[in-house]
């Protein structure tokens, strides 16, 4: 009635890993360059220390081992804490990563 529009239901996807703020899409663009990664999605999740961590879900190409991808990320100065291999990245009809769903799947919740 007063002309105010309220948008709700959107959550920021920016990952704040120990004070370093990163867009998950930028992390994904970098990791996607690795020859053993067919697809990737990055999510932020609260770690045991209470600080947000960067977790990657990768669809491997060939025999990509999570430890090798994690080491590659560290060499590239990407603050990735965990790498998990999955068969497919969950995406919506527009092709966007379903980060909330992926976060639940990776954390076992």
Coordinates of N, CA, C and O in Angstrom, one line a residue:
X1 N 0.8 -1.2 0.0 CA 0.0 0.0 0.0 C 0.9 1.3 0.0 O 0.5 2.3 -0.6
X2 N 2.0 1.2 0.7 CA 2.9 2.4 0.7 C 3.9 2.4 -0.4 O 4.8 3.3 -0.4
X3 N 3.9 1.5 -1.3 CA 4.8 1.4 -2.4 C 6.1 0.7 -2.1 O 7.0 0.7 -3.0
X4 N 6.3 0.2 -1.0 CA 7.5 -0.5 -0.6 C 7.5 -2.0 -1.2 O 6.5 -2.6 -1.0
X5 N 8.6 -2.4 -1.8 CA 8.7 -3.7 -2.3 C 9.8 -4.4 -1.5 O 10.9 -3.9 -1.3
X6 N 9.4 -5.6 -0.9 CA 10.4 -6.4 -0.1 C 10.6 -7.7 -0.9 O 9.7 -8.4 -1.2
X7 N 11.9 -7.9 -1.1 CA 12.3 -9.1 -1.8 C 12.9 -10.1 -0.7 O 13.8 -9.7 0.1
X8 N 12.4 -11.3 -0.7 CA 12.8 -12.2 0.4 C 13.1 -13.5 -0.3 O 12.8 -13.8 -1.5
X9 N 13.8 -14.4 0.5 CA 14.1 -15.7 0.0 C 15.4 -15.9 -0.7 O 15.8 -16.9 -1.1
X10 N 16.1 -14.8 -0.8 CA 17.5 -14.9 -1.4 C 18.5 -14.8 -0.3 O 18.4 -14.1 0.6
X11 N 19.5 -15.7 -0.5 CA 20.6 -15.7 0.5 C 21.9 -15.4 -0.3 O 22.1 -15.9 -1.4
X12 N 22.8 -14.7 0.3 CA 24.0 -14.4 -0.3 C 24.9 -15.7 -0.4 O 24.9 -16.5 0.5
X13 N 25.5 -15.9 -1.6 CA 26.3 -17.0 -1.8 C 27.8 -16.7 -1.6 O 28.6 -17.6 -1.7
X14 N 28.1 -15.5 -1.2 CA 29.5 -15.1 -0.9 C 30.0 -15.9 0.2 O 29.4 -16.1 1.3
X15 N 31.2 -16.5 0.1 CA 31.8 -17.3 1.1 C 32.8 -16.4 1.9 O 33.6 -15.7 1.3
X16 N 32.6 -16.4 3.2 CA 33.5 -15.6 4.1 C 34.4 -16.6 4.9 O 34.0 -17.0 6.0
X17 N 35.5 -16.9 4.3 CA 36.4 -17.9 4.9 C 37.4 -17.2 5.7 O 38.5 -16.8 5.2
X18 N 37.2 -17.1 7.0 CA 38.2 -16.5 7.9 C 38.4 -15.0 7.6 O 39.6 -14.6 7.7
X19 N 37.4 -14.3 7.1 CA 37.6 -12.9 6.8 C 37.9 -12.6 5.3 O 37.8 -11.5 4.8
X20 N 38.2 -13.7 4.5 CA 38.4 -13.5 3.1 C 37.1 -13.8 2.4 O 36.6 -14.9 2.5
X21 N 36.6 -12.8 1.7 CA 35.3 -13.0 1.1 C 35.5 -13.3 -0.4 O 36.3 -12.6 -1.1
X22 N 34.8 -14.4 -0.9 CA 35.0 -14.9 -2.2 C 33.7 -15.3 -2.8 O 32.8 -15.8 -2.1
X23 N 33.5 -15.0 -4.1 CA 32.3 -15.5 -4.8 C 32.6 -16.9 -5.2 O 33.7 -17.2 -5.8
X24 N 31.7 -17.8 -5.0 CA 32.0 -19.2 -5.3 C 32.2 -19.4 -6.8 O 33.0 -20.3 -7.2
X25 N 31.5 -18.6 -7.6 CA 31.7 -18.7 -9.1 C 33.2 -18.5 -9.5 O 33.7 -19.1 -10.5
X26 N 33.8 -17.6 -8.8 CA 35.2 -17.3 -9.2 C 36.1 -18.5 -8.8 O 37.0 -18.8 -9.6
X27 N 35.9 -19.1 -7.7 CA 36.6 -20.3 -7.3 C 36.4 -21.4 -8.3 O 37.3 -22.0 -8.8
X28 N 35.1 -21.6 -8.7 CA 34.8 -22.6 -9.7 C 35.4 -22.4 -11.0 O 35.9 -23.3 -11.6
X29 N 35.5 -21.1 -11.5 CA 36.1 -20.8 -12.7 C 37.6 -21.2 -12.7 O 38.1 -21.7 -13.7
X30 N 38.3 -21.0 -11.6 CA 39.7 -21.3 -11.5 C 39.9 -22.9 -11.4 O 40.7 -23.4 -12.1
X31 N 39.1 -23.5 -10.6 CA 39.2 -25.0 -10.4 C 38.9 -25.7 -11.7 O 39.4 -26.8 -12.0
X32 N 37.9 -25.2 -12.4 CA 37.5 -25.8 -13.7 C 38.6 -25.9 -14.7 O 38.6 -26.7 -15.6
X33 N 39.7 -25.1 -14.5 CA 40.8 -25.1 -15.4 C 41.7 -26.4 -15.2 O 42.5 -26.7 -16.1
X34 N 41.5 -27.0 -14.1 CA 42.3 -28.2 -13.8 C 41.9 -29.3 -14.8 O 40.7 -29.5 -15.0
X35 N 42.9 -29.9 -15.5 CA 42.5 -30.9 -16.5 C 41.7 -32.1 -16.0 O 41.1 -32.8 -16.8
X36 N 41.8 -32.4 -14.7 CA 41.1 -33.6 -14.2 C 39.7 -33.3 -13.6 O 39.1 -34.1 -13.0
X37 N 39.3 -32.0 -13.8 CA 38.0 -31.6 -13.3 C 37.0 -31.3 -14.5 O 37.2 -30.4 -15.3
X38 N 35.9 -32.1 -14.5 CA 34.9 -31.9 -15.6 C 33.9 -30.9 -15.2 O 33.4 -30.1 -16.0
X39 N 33.5 -30.8 -13.9 CA 32.6 -29.8 -13.4 C 32.9 -29.6 -11.9 O 33.5 -30.5 -11.2
X40 N 32.5 -28.5 -11.4 CA 32.8 -28.2 -10.0 C 31.8 -27.2 -9.4 O 31.2 -26.4 -10.2
X41 N 31.6 -27.3 -8.1 CA 30.7 -26.3 -7.4 C 31.4 -26.1 -6.1 O 31.9 -27.0 -5.4
X42 N 31.4 -24.8 -5.7 CA 32.0 -24.4 -4.4 C 30.9 -23.9 -3.5 O 30.0 -23.2 -3.9
X43 N 31.0 -24.3 -2.2 CA 30.1 -23.9 -1.2 C 30.8 -23.5 0.1 O 31.9 -24.0 0.3
X44 N 30.2 -22.6 0.8 CA 30.8 -22.3 2.1 C 30.0 -23.0 3.2 O 28.7 -23.1 3.1
X45 N 30.7 -23.6 4.1 CA 30.0 -24.3 5.2 C 30.8 -24.1 6.5 O 32.0 -23.9 6.5
X46 N 30.1 -24.0 7.6 CA 30.7 -23.8 8.9 C 31.5 -25.0 9.3 O 30.9 -26.1 9.5
X47 N 32.8 -24.8 9.6 CA 33.6 -26.0 10.0 C 33.6 -26.2 11.5 O 32.9 -25.5 12.2
X48 N 34.4 -27.1 11.9 CA 34.4 -27.5 13.4 C 34.9 -26.3 14.2 O 34.5 -26.2 15.4
X49 N 35.7 -25.4 13.7 CA 36.2 -24.3 14.4 C 35.2 -23.2 14.5 O 35.4 -22.2 15.2
X50 N 34.1 -23.3 13.8 CA 33.1 -22.2 13.8 C 33.3 -21.2 12.7 O 32.5 -20.2 12.6
X51 N 34.3 -21.4 11.9 CA 34.7 -20.5 10.8 C 34.2 -21.1 9.5 O 34.3 -22.3 9.3
X52 N 33.7 -20.3 8.6 CA 33.2 -20.8 7.3 C 34.4 -21.3 6.5 O 35.5 -20.7 6.5
X53 N 34.2 -22.5 5.9 CA 35.2 -23.2 5.1 C 34.7 -23.3 3.7 O 33.5 -23.3 3.4
X54 N 35.6 -23.4 2.8 CA 35.3 -23.6 1.4 C 35.4 -25.1 1.1 O 36.4 -25.7 1.2
X55 N 34.3 -25.6 0.6 CA 34.2 -27.0 0.2 C 33.9 -27.1 -1.3 O 33.1 -26.3 -1.8
X56 N 34.6 -28.0 -2.0 CA 34.4 -28.2 -3.4 C 33.7 -29.6 -3.7 O 34.2 -30.6 -3.1
X57 N 32.8 -29.6 -4.5 CA 32.2 -30.8 -5.1 C 32.7 -30.9 -6.5 O 32.5 -29.9 -7.3
X58 N 33.4 -31.9 -6.9 CA 33.9 -32.0 -8.2 C 33.4 -33.3 -8.9 O 33.2 -34.3 -8.3
X59 N 33.1 -33.1 -10.2 CA 32.9 -34.2 -11.1 C 34.2 -34.5 -11.8 O 34.6 -33.6 -12.6
X60 N 34.9 -35.6 -11.5 CA 36.2 -35.8 -12.0 C 36.2 -36.2 -13.5 O 35.2 -36.8 -13.9
X61 N 37.3 -35.9 -14.1 CA 37.5 -36.3 -15.5 C 38.7 -37.3 -15.3 O 39.8 -36.9 -14.8
X62 N 38.5 -38.5 -15.6 CA 39.6 -39.5 -15.5 C 39.7 -39.9 -14.0 O 38.7 -40.0 -13.3
X63 N 40.9 -40.0 -13.5 CA 41.2 -40.4 -12.2 C 41.5 -39.3 -11.2 O 42.5 -39.5 -10.5
X64 N 40.8 -38.2 -11.2 CA 41.1 -37.1 -10.3 C 40.9 -37.6 -8.8 O 39.8 -38.0 -8.5
X65 N 41.9 -37.4 -8.0 CA 41.8 -37.7 -6.6 C 41.6 -36.4 -5.8 O 42.2 -35.4 -6.1
X66 N 40.6 -36.5 -4.9 CA 40.4 -35.3 -4.1 C 41.6 -34.6 -3.5 O 41.8 -33.4 -3.5
X67 N 42.5 -35.5 -3.0 CA 43.8 -34.9 -2.4 C 44.6 -34.2 -3.4 O 45.2 -33.2 -3.0
X68 N 44.7 -34.7 -4.6 CA 45.5 -34.0 -5.6 C 44.8 -32.6 -6.0 O 45.5 -31.7 -6.2
X69 N 43.5 -32.6 -6.1 CA 42.8 -31.3 -6.4 C 43.0 -30.4 -5.2 O 43.3 -29.2 -5.4
X70 N 42.9 -30.8 -4.0 CA 43.2 -30.0 -2.8 C 44.6 -29.4 -2.8 O 44.8 -28.2 -2.6
X71 N 45.6 -30.2 -3.1 CA 47.0 -29.8 -3.2 C 47.1 -28.7 -4.3 O 47.8 -27.7 -4.1
X72 N 46.5 -28.9 -5.4 CA 46.5 -28.0 -6.5 C 45.9 -26.6 -6.1 O 46.4 -25.6 -6.5
X73 N 44.8 -26.7 -5.4 CA 44.1 -25.5 -4.9 C 45.1 -24.7 -4.0 O 45.2 -23.5 -4.1
X74 N 45.7 -25.4 -3.1 CA 46.7 -24.8 -2.2 C 47.8 -24.1 -2.9 O 48.2 -23.0 -2.6
X75 N 48.3 -24.8 -4.0 CA 49.4 -24.2 -4.8 C 48.9 -22.9 -5.5 O 49.7 -22.0 -5.7
X76 N 47.6 -22.9 -5.9 CA 47.0 -21.7 -6.5 C 46.5 -20.7 -5.6 O 45.9 -19.7 -6.0
X77 N 46.8 -20.9 -4.3 CA 46.4 -19.9 -3.2 C 44.9 -19.8 -3.1 O 44.3 -18.8 -2.8
X78 N 44.2 -20.9 -3.4 CA 42.7 -21.0 -3.2 C 42.5 -21.6 -1.8 O 42.9 -22.7 -1.6
X79 N 41.8 -21.0 -0.9 CA 41.6 -21.5 0.4 C 40.6 -22.5 0.5 O 39.5 -22.4 1.2
X80 N 40.8 -23.7 -0.1 CA 39.8 -24.8 -0.1 C 40.2 -25.7 1.0 O 41.4 -26.1 1.2
X81 N 39.2 -26.1 1.8 CA 39.4 -27.0 2.9 C 39.0 -28.4 2.7 O 39.6 -29.3 3.4
X82 N 38.1 -28.7 1.7 CA 37.7 -30.0 1.5 C 37.3 -30.2 0.1 O 36.7 -29.3 -0.5
X83 N 37.6 -31.4 -0.5 CA 37.2 -31.7 -1.9 C 36.5 -33.0 -1.9 O 37.0 -34.0 -1.3
X84 N 35.3 -33.1 -2.4 CA 34.5 -34.3 -2.5 C 34.2 -34.6 -3.9 O 33.8 -33.7 -4.7
X85 N 34.3 -35.9 -4.4 CA 33.9 -36.2 -5.7 C 32.4 -36.6 -5.7 O 32.0 -37.3 -4.8
X86 N 31.7 -36.2 -6.7 CA 30.3 -36.6 -6.9 C 30.0 -36.9 -8.4 O 30.8 -36.5 -9.2
X87 N 28.9 -37.5 -8.6 CA 28.6 -37.9 -10.0 C 28.1 -36.7 -10.8 O 28.5 -36.6 -12.0
X88 N 27.3 -35.8 -10.3 CA 26.7 -34.7 -11.0 C 26.6 -33.5 -10.0 O 26.3 -33.8 -8.8
X89 N 26.7 -32.3 -10.5 CA 26.5 -31.1 -9.7 C 25.0 -30.8 -9.7 O 24.4 -30.7 -10.8
X90 N 24.3 -30.7 -8.6 CA 22.9 -30.3 -8.6 C 22.6 -28.9 -9.2 O 23.2 -28.0 -8.7
X91 N 21.8 -28.8 -10.2 CA 21.6 -27.5 -10.8 C 20.0 -27.4 -11.0 O 19.3 -28.3 -11.2
X92 N 19.6 -26.1 -11.0 CA 18.2 -25.8 -11.3 C 17.9 -25.8 -12.8 O 18.9 -26.0 -13.6
X93 N 16.7 -25.4 -13.2 CA 16.3 -25.4 -14.6 C 17.1 -24.4 -15.4 O 17.3 -24.5 -16.6
X94 N 17.6 -23.4 -14.7 CA 18.4 -22.3 -15.4 C 19.9 -22.7 -15.5 O 20.7 -21.9 -16.0
X95 N 20.3 -23.8 -14.9 CA 21.7 -24.2 -14.9 C 22.5 -23.7 -13.7 O 23.7 -23.9 -13.7
X96 N 21.9 -23.0 -12.8 CA 22.6 -22.5 -11.6 C 22.8 -23.6 -10.6 O 21.9 -24.5 -10.4
X97 N 23.9 -23.6 -9.9 CA 24.2 -24.6 -8.9 C 23.2 -24.4 -7.7 O 23.0 -23.3 -7.3
X98 N 22.6 -25.5 -7.3 CA 21.7 -25.5 -6.1 C 22.6 -25.6 -4.9 O 22.8 -26.7 -4.4
X99 N 23.1 -24.5 -4.4 CA 24.1 -24.5 -3.4 C 23.6 -25.0 -2.0 O 24.3 -25.7 -1.3
X100 N 22.4 -24.6 -1.7 CA 21.8 -25.1 -0.4 C 21.6 -26.6 -0.4 O 22.0 -27.3 0.6
X101 N 21.2 -27.2 -1.5 CA 21.0 -28.6 -1.6 C 22.4 -29.3 -1.6 O 22.6 -30.3 -0.9
X102 N 23.3 -28.7 -2.3 CA 24.7 -29.3 -2.3 C 25.3 -29.3 -0.9 O 25.9 -30.2 -0.5
X103 N 25.1 -28.2 -0.2 CA 25.7 -28.0 1.1 C 25.1 -29.1 2.0 O 25.8 -29.7 2.8
X104 N 23.8 -29.3 1.9 CA 23.2 -30.4 2.7 C 23.7 -31.7 2.4 O 24.0 -32.6 3.3
X105 N 23.9 -32.0 1.1 CA 24.4 -33.3 0.7 C 25.8 -33.6 1.1 O 26.2 -34.6 1.6
X106 N 26.7 -32.5 1.0 CA 28.1 -32.7 1.5 C 28.2 -32.8 3.0 O 29.1 -33.5 3.4
X107 N 27.4 -32.1 3.7 CA 27.5 -32.2 5.2 C 26.7 -33.4 5.8 O 26.7 -33.5 7.0
X108 N 26.1 -34.1 4.9 CA 25.3 -35.3 5.4 C 24.0 -35.0 6.1 O 23.4 -35.8 6.8
X109 N 23.5 -33.7 5.8 CA 22.3 -33.3 6.5 C 21.1 -33.2 5.6 O 20.7 -33.5 4.6

